[in-house]
Short mmCIF file of C-alpha atoms and ligand atoms in Angstrom, two decimals:
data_model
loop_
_atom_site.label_atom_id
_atom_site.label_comp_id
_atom_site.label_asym_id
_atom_site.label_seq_id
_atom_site.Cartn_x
_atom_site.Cartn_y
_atom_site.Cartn_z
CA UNK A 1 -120.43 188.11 161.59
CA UNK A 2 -118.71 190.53 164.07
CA UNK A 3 -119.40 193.35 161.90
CA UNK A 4 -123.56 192.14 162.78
CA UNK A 5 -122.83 192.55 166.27
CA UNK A 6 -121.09 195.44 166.98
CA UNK A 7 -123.81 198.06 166.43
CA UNK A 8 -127.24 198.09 166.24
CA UNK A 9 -128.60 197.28 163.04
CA UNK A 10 -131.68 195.48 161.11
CA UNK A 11 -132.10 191.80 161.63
CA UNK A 12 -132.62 191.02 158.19
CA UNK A 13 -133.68 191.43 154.56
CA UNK A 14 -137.24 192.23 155.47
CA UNK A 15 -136.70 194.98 157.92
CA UNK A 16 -134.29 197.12 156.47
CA UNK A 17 -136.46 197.00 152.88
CA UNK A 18 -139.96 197.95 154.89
CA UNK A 19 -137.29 200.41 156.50
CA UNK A 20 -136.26 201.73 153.52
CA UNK A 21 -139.39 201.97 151.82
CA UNK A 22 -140.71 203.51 155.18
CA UNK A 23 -138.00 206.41 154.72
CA UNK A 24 -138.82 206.22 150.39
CA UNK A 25 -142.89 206.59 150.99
CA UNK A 26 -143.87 209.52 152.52
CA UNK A 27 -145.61 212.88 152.28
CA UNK A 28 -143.23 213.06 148.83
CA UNK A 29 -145.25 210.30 147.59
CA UNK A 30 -148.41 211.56 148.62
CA UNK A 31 -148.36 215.39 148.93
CA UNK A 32 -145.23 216.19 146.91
CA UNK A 33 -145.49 213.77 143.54
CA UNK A 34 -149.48 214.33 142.68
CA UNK A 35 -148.74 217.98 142.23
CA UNK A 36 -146.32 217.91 140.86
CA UNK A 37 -147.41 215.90 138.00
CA UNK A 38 -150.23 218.68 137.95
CA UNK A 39 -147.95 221.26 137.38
CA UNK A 40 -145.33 219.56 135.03
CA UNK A 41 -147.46 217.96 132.23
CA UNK A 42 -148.87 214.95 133.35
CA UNK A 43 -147.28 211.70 132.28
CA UNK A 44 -144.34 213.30 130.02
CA UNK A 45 -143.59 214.19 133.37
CA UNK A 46 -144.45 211.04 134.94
CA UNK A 47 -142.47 209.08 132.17
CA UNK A 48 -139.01 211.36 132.92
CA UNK A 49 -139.81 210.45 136.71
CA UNK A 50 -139.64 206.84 135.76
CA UNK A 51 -136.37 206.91 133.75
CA UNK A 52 -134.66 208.62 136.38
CA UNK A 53 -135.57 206.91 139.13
CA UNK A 54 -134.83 203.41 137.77
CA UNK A 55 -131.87 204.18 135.59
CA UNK A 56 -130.12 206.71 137.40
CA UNK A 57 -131.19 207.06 141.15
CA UNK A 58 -131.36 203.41 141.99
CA UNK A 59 -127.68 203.32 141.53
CA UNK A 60 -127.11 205.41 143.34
CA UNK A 61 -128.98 204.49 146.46
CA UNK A 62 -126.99 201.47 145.72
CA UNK A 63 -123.79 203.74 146.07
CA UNK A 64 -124.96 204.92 149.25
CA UNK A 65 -125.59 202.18 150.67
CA UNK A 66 -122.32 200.53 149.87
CA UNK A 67 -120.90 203.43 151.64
CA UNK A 68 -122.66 203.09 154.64
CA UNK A 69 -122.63 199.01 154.86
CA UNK A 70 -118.79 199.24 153.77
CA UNK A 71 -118.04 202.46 155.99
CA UNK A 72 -119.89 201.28 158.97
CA UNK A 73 -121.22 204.68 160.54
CA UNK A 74 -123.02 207.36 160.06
CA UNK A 75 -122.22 209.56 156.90
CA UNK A 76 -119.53 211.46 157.70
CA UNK A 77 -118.02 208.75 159.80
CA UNK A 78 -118.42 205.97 157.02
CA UNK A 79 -116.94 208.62 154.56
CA UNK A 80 -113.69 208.96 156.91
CA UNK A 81 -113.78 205.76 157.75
CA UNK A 82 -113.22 204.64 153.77
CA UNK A 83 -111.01 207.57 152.79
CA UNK A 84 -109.08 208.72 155.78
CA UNK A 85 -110.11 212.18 154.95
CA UNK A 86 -111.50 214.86 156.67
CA UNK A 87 -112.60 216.82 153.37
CA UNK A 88 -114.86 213.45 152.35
CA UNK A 89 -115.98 213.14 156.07
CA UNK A 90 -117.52 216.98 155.27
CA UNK A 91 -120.06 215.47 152.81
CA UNK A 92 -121.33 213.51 155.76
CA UNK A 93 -121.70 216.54 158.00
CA UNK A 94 -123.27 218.52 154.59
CA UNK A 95 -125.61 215.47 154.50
CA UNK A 96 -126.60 216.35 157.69
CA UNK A 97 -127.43 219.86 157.52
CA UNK A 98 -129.82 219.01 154.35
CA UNK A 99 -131.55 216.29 156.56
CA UNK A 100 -131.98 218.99 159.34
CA UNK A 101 -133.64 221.50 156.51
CA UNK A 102 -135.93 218.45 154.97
CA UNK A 103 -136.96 217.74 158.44
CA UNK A 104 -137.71 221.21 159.38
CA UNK A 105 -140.51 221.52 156.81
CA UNK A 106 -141.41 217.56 156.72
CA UNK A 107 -142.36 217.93 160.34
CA UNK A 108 -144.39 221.02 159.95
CA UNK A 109 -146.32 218.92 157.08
CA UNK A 110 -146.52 216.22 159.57
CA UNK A 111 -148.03 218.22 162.16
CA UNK A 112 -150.91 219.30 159.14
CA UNK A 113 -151.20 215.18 159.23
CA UNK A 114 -152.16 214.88 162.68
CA UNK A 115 -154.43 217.81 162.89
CA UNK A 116 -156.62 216.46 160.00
CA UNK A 117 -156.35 213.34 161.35
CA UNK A 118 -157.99 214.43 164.62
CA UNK A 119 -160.51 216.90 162.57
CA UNK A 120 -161.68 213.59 160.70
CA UNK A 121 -161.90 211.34 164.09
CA UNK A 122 -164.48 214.11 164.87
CA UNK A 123 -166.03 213.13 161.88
CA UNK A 124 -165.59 216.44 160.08
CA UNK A 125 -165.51 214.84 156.57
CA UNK A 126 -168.47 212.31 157.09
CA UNK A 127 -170.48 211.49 153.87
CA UNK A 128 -172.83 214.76 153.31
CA UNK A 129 -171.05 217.00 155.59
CA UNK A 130 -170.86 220.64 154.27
CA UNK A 131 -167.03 221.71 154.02
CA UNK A 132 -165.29 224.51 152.82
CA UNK A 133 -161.93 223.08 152.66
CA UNK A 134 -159.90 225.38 150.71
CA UNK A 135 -160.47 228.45 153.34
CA UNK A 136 -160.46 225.55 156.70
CA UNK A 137 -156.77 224.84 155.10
CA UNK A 138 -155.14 228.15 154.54
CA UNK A 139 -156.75 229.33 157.66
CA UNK A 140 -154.97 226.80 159.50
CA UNK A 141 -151.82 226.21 157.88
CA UNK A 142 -151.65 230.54 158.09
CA UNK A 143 -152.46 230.01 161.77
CA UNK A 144 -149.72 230.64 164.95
CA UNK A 145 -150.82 228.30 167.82
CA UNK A 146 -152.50 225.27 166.37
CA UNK A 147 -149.84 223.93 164.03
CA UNK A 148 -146.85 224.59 165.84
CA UNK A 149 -148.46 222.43 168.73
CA UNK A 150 -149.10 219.67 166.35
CA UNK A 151 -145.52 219.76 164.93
CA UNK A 152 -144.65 219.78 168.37
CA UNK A 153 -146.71 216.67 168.78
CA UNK A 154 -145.47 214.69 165.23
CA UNK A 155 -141.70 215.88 166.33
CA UNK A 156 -141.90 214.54 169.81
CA UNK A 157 -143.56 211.08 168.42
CA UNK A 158 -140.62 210.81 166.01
CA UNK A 159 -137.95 211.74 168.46
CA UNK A 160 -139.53 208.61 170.86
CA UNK A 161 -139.13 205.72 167.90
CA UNK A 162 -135.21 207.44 167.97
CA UNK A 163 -135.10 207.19 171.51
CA UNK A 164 -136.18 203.39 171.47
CA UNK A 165 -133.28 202.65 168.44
CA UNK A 166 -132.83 200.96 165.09
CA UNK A 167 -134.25 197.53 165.87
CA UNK A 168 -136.78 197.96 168.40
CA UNK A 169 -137.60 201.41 167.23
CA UNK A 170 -137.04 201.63 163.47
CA UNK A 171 -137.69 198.18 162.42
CA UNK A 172 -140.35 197.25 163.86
CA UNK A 173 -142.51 200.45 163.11
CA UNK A 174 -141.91 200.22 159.70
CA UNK A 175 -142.72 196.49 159.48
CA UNK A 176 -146.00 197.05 160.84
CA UNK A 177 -146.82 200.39 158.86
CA UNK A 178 -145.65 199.63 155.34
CA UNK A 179 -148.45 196.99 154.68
CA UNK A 180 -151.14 198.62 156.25
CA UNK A 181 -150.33 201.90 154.16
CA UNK A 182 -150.38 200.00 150.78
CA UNK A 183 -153.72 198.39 151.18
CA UNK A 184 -154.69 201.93 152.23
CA UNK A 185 -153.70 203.61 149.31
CA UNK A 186 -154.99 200.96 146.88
CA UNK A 187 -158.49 201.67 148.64
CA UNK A 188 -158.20 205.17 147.77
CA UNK A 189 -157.25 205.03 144.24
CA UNK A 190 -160.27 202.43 143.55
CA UNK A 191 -162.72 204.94 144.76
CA UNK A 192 -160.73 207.86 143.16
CA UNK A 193 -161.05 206.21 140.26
CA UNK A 194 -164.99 204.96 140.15
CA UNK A 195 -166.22 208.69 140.98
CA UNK A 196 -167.88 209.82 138.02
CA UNK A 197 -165.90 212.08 135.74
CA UNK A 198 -162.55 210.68 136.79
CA UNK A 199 -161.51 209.98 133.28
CA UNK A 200 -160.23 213.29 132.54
CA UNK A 201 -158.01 212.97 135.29
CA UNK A 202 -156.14 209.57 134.37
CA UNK A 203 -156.28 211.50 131.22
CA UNK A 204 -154.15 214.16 132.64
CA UNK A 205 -152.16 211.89 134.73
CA UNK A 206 -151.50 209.35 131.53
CA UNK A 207 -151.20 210.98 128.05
CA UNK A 208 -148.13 212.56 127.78
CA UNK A 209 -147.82 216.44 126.85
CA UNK A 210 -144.39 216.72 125.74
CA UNK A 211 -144.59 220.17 124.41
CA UNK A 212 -144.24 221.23 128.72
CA UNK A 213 -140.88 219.99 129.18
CA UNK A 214 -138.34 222.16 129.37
CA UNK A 215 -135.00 222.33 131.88
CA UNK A 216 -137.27 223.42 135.10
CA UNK A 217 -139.54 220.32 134.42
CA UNK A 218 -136.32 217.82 133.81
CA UNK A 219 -134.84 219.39 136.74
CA UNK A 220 -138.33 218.87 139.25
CA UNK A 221 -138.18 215.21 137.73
CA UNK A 222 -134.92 214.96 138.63
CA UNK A 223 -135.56 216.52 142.23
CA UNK A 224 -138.18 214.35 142.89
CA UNK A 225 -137.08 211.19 142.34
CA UNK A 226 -134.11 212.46 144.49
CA UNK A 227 -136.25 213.51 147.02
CA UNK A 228 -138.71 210.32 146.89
CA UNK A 229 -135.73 207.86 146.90
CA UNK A 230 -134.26 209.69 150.28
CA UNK A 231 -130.76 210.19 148.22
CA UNK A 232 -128.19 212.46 148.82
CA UNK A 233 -129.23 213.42 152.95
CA UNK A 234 -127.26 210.28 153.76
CA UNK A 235 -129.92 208.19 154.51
CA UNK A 236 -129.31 205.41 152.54
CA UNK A 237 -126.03 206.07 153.49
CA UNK A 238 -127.00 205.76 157.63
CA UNK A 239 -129.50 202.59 156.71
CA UNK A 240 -126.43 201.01 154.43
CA UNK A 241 -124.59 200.70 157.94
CA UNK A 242 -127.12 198.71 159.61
CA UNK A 243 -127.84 196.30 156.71
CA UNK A 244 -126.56 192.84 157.46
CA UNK A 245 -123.33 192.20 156.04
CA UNK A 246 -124.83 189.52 153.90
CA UNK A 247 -127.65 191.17 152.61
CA UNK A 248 -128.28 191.77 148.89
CA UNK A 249 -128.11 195.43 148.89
CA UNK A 250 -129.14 195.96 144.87
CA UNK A 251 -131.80 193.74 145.09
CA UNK A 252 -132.78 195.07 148.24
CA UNK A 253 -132.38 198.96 146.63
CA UNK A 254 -134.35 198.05 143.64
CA UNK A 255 -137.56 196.32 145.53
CA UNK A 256 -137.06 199.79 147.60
CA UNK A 257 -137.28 202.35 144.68
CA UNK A 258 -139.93 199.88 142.57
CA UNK A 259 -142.07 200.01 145.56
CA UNK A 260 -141.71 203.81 146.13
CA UNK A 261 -142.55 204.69 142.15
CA UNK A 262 -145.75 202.29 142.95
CA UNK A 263 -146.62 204.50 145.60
CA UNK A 264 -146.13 207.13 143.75
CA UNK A 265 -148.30 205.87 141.49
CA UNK A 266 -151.20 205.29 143.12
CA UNK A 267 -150.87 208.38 145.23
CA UNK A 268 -151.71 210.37 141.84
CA UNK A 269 -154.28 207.39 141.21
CA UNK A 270 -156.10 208.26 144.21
CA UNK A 271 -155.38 212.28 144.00
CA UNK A 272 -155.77 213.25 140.10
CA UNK A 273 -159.20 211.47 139.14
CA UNK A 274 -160.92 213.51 142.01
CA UNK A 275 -159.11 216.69 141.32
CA UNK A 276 -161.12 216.22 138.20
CA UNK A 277 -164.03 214.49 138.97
CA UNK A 278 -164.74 217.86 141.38
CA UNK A 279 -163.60 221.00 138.68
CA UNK A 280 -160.62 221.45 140.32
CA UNK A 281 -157.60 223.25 139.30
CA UNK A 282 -154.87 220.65 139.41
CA UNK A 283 -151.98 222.61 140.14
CA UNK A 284 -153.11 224.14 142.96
CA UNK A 285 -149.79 223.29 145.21
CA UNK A 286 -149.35 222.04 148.25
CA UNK A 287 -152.79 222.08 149.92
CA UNK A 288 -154.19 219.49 147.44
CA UNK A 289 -153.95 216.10 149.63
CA UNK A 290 -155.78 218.37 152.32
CA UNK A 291 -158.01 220.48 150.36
CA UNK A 292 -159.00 217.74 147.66
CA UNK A 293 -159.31 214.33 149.74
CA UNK A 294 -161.80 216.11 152.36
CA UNK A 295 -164.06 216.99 149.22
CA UNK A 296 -163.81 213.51 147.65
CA UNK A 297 -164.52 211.84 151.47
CA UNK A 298 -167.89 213.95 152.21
CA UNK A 299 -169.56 212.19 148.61
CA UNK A 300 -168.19 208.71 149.33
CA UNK A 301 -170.28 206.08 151.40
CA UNK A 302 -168.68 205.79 154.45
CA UNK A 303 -166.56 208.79 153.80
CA UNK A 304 -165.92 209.39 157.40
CA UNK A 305 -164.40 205.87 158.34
CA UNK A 306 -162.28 206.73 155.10
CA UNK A 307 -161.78 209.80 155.75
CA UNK A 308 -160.07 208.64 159.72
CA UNK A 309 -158.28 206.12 157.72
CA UNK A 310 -156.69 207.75 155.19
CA UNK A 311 -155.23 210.52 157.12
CA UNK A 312 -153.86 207.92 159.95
CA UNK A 313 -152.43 206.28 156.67
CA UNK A 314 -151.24 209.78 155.59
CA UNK A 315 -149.78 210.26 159.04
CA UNK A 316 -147.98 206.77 158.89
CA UNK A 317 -146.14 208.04 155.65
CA UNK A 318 -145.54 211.04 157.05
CA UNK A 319 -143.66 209.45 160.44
CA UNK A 320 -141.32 206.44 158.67
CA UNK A 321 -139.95 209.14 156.74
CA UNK A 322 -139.94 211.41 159.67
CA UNK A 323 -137.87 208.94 161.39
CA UNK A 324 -135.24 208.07 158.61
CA UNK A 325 -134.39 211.80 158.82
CA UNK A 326 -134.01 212.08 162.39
CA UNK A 327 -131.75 209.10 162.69
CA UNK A 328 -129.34 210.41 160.09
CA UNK A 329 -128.99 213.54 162.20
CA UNK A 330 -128.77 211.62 165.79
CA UNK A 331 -126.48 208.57 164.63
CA UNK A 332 -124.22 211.64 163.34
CA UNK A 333 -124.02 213.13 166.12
CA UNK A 334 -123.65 210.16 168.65
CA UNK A 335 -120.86 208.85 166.61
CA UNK A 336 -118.81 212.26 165.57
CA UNK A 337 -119.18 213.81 168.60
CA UNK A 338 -119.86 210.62 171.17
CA UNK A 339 -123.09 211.15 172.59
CA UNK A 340 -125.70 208.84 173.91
CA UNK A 341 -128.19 208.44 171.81
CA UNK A 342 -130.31 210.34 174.34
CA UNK A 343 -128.18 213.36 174.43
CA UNK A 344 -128.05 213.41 170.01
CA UNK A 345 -131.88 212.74 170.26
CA UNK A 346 -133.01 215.67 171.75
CA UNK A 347 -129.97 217.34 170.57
CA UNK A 348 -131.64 216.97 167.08
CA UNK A 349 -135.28 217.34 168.58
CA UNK A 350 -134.21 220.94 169.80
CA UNK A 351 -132.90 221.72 166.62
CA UNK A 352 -135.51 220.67 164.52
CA UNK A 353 -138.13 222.42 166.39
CA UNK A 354 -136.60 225.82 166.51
CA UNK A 355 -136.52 226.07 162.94
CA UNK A 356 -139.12 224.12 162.28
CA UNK A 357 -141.76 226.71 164.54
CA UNK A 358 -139.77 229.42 161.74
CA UNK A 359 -141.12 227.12 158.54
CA UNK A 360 -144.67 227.02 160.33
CA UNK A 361 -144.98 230.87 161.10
CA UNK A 362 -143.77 231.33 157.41
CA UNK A 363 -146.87 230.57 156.02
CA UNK A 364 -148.59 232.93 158.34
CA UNK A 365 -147.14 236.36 160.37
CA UNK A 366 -144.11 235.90 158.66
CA UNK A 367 -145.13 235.24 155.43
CA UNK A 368 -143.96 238.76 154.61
CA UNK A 369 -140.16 237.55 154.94
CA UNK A 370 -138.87 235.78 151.86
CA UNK A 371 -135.32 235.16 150.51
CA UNK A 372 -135.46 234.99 146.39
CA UNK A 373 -138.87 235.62 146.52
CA UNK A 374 -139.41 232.52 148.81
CA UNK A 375 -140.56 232.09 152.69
CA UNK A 376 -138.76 230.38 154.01
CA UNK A 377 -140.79 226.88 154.23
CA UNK A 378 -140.69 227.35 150.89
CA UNK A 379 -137.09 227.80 150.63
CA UNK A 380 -136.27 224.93 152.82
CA UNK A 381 -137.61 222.90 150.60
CA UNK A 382 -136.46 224.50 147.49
CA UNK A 383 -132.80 224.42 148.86
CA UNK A 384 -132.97 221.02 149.78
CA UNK A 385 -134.10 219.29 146.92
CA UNK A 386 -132.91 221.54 144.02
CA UNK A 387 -129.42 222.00 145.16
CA UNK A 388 -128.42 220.16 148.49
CA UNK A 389 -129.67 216.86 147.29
CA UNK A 390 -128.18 216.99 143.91
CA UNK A 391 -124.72 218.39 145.27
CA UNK A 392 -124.23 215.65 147.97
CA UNK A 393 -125.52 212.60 145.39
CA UNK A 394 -122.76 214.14 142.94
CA UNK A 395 -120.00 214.14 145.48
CA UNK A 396 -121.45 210.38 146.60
CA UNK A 397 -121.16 209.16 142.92
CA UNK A 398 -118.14 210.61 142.30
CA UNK A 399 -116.42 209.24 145.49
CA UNK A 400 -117.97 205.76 145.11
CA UNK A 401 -116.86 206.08 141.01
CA UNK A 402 -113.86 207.82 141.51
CA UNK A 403 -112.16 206.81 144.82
CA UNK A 404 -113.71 203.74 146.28
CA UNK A 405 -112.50 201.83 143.14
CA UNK A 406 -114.62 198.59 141.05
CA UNK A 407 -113.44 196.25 143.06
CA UNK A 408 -114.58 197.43 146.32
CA UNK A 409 -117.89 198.14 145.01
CA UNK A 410 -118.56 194.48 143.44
CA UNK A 411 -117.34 193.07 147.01
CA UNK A 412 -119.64 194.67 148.68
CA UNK A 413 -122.69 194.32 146.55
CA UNK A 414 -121.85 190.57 145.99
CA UNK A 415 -121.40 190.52 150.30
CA UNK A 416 -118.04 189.17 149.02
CA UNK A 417 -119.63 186.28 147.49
CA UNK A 418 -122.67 185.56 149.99
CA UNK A 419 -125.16 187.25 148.38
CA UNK A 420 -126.79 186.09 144.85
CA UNK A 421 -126.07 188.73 142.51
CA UNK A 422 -123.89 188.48 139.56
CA UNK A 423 -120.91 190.16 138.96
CA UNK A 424 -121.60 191.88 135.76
CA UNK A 425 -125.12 193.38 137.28
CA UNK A 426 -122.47 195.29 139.63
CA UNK A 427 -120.20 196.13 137.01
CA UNK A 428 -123.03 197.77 134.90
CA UNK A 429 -123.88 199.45 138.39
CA UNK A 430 -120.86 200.77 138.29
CA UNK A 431 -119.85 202.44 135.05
CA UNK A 432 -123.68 204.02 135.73
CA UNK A 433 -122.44 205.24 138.99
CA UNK A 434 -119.13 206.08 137.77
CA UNK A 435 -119.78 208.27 134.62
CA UNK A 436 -124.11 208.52 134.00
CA UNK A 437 -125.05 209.38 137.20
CA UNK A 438 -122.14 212.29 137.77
CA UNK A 439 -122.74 213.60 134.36
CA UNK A 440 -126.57 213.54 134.09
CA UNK A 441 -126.45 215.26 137.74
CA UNK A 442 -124.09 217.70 136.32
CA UNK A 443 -125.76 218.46 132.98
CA UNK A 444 -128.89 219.54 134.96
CA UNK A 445 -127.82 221.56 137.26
CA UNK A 446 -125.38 223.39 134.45
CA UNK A 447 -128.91 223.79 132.47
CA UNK A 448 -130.72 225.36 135.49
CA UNK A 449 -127.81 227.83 136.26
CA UNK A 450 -127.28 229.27 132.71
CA UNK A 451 -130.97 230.10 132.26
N1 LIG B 1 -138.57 210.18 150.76
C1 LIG B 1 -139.42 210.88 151.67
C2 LIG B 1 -140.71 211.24 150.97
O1 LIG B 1 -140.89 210.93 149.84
C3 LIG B 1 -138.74 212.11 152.23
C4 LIG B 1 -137.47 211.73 152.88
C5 LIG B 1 -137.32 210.92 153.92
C6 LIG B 1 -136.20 212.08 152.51
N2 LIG B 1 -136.01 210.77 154.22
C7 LIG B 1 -135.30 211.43 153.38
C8 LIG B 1 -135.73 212.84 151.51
C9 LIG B 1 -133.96 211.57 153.25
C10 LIG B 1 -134.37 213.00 151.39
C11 LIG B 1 -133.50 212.35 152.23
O2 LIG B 1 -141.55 211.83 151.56
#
């Protein structure tokens, strides 16, 4: 019980899953997964998605959150706090440099949320409204002004539910977001679905093309469900630590990842059918939740109510996971280097907006500067997912496998005996986190070097 006390933390089950999923659903789910299923093949992809995310990324947001929940701090502090060592502690600090480079292009993304929320609150995709929305988007996205002042905007709203703290902040957004965004979504999909010509697009989404998958497609599977899950930035890791000591953290982690593939799910539900329904190319990138959903809202009854909905819904993703990533960087630096949580706040907030406003201009004036052929939103992301990700889940896995030892894992998913979960479902956990989950990790990133 003392362990409850001492820091802020979730008051129960309920809020730190609609937490979790908060952090788990987000522009990944809606932006991020629907194109990439366009890209990769459709549902071989989808299907290599699936088996990753349930058989090897599940355990190991379990691992992470036994780290946090046994380590009691933020990632680098839970990691010294169960080892003693500095060189473990430094997977917490590299945990928090790849939460400061997802947040730097998340935000920018975010700010896109809020400007198209506002453009359809002036009912700019009403039912038979003429849009081009292809050339609206990359003239905005390329622009200077306009969407660094809405990052501005989505950064400061984030940096306020920080300021306010885990259970007054945290909690009780998510509890009130994560239902209204489902019923959302579900509303989407239905209508995605019913336009005429949608077939060919659960088509696409559904029938599996096998002969597309090669290491790069494994490896964006891989990434994604990485990236979807929130593992290996410490934020399961951050989250873990304000779990309840009794909670039932594998149960908890799979109604978490479950709920997130759902999303997922229905996100390409509500995307693919219009992609095809309206000729379009379905790999088109990033721009397809804003250049595709305007077309599909100006032919729908009441397009425009949809329209203000959906984007406030898209927004709502967009912030939860906003949030997760901005706590992992404050409660890191309140408790390494004993700040308020004012001071790490807008520590972080400064931070994040100074490279940040560099992601944004990249896709305009200094689109001419890449690294590897990348700008350097681009390479944000790229780094993130395809290597930080993967390196810090390996080093969690391995410590958790390796170091932290079977019988300190099955206390702490078992809540040392309070919570209802067998035994055995921990041991199988374990030997997944212990030799699966470093080698699959391993295997793919080997396969993606030597090509
Ligand atoms: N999972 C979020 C999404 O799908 C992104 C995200 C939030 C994230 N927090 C994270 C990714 C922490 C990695 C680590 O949009």
């Amino acid at each position: 019980m003392s362990r409850d006390n001492k820091r802020d933390g979730f008051s129960g089950s309920f809020g730190m899953i609609a937490a979790t999923i908060g952090s788990a659903v987000g522009l990944g789910n809606l932006w991020r997964f629907p194109y990439l299923v366009g890209q990769n093949g459709g549902a071989a992809f989808i299907l290599i998605y699936l088996f990753f995310s349930i058989v090897i990324c599940t355990p190991i947001m379990v691992a992470e959150l036994v780290i946090g929940r046994r380590g009691q701090g933020a990632p680098a502090i839970s990691f010294f706090n169960l080892s003693g060592s500095r060189k473990w502690a430094s997977v917490g600090i590299l945990a928090m440099f790849t939460c400061i480079l997802i947040l730097s292009f998340y935000g920018v993304v975010g700010g896109w949320t809020i400007k198209y929320l506002v453009n359809s609150v002036c009912l700019q995709y009403r039912e038979g409204a003429v849009l081009d929305s292809a050339s609206a988007f990359g003239q905005f996205v390329s622009g200077s002004g306009g969407p660094i002042v809405h990052f501005l905007i989505f950064t400061a709203l984030t940096g306020a539910v920080i300021l306010a703290g885990v259970t007054k902040g945290i909690e009780r957004t998510s509890k009130f977001m994560m239902p209204v965004l489902f019923v959302l979504v579900v509303l989407v999909a239905v209508r995605s679905i019913t336009l005429p010509g949608s077939a060919e697009g659960l088509k696409y989404l559904f029938k599996p093309d096998f002969s597309q998958i090669d290491s790069n497609v494994v490896l964006a599977a891989l990434g994604q469900a990485f990236f979807s899950l929130s593992l290996g930035a410490g934020m399961q890791i951050t989250y873990g630590s304000y779990t309840r000591s009794d909670d039932n953290i594998i149960q908890n982690a799979f109604i978490s990842s479950f709920s997130d593939t759902l999303f997922a799910i229905l996100a390409g539900c509500a995307i693919m059918p219009a992609v095809f329904a309206f000729g379009i190319n379905p790999g088109e990138g990033a721009g397809l939740a804003f250049v595709t959903l305007p077309q599909v809202f100006v032919q729908m009854p009441m397009g425009g109510l949809f329209a203000i909905l959906f984007f406030a819904t898209l927004f709502l993703a967009a912030i939860t996971s906003a949030i997760s990533l901005f706590e992992v960087v404050t409660a890191s630096m309140m408790e390494i280097w004993k700040m308020t949580r004012r001071k790490a706040a807008l520590l972080t907030g400064s931070i994040i907006v100074a490279l940040g406003c560099v992601c944004s201009l990249s896709q305009g004036v200094l689109s001419g500067f890449t690294v590897f052929g990348k700008n350097v939103f681009d390479l944000f992301d790229y780094v993130s997912s395809n290597v930080l990700m993967l390196l810090t889940s390996l080093l969690v896995v391995l410590f958790v496998g390796w170091r932290l030892k079977k019988e300190a894992f099955l206390d702490e998913v078992t809540a040392g005996g309070r919570a209802r979960m067998p035994r055995s479902v921990g041991a199988v956990l374990f030997y997944i986190i212990k030799y699966a989950a470093p080698l699959v990790i391993f295997a793919i990133v080997l396969s993606v070097i030597i090509k």
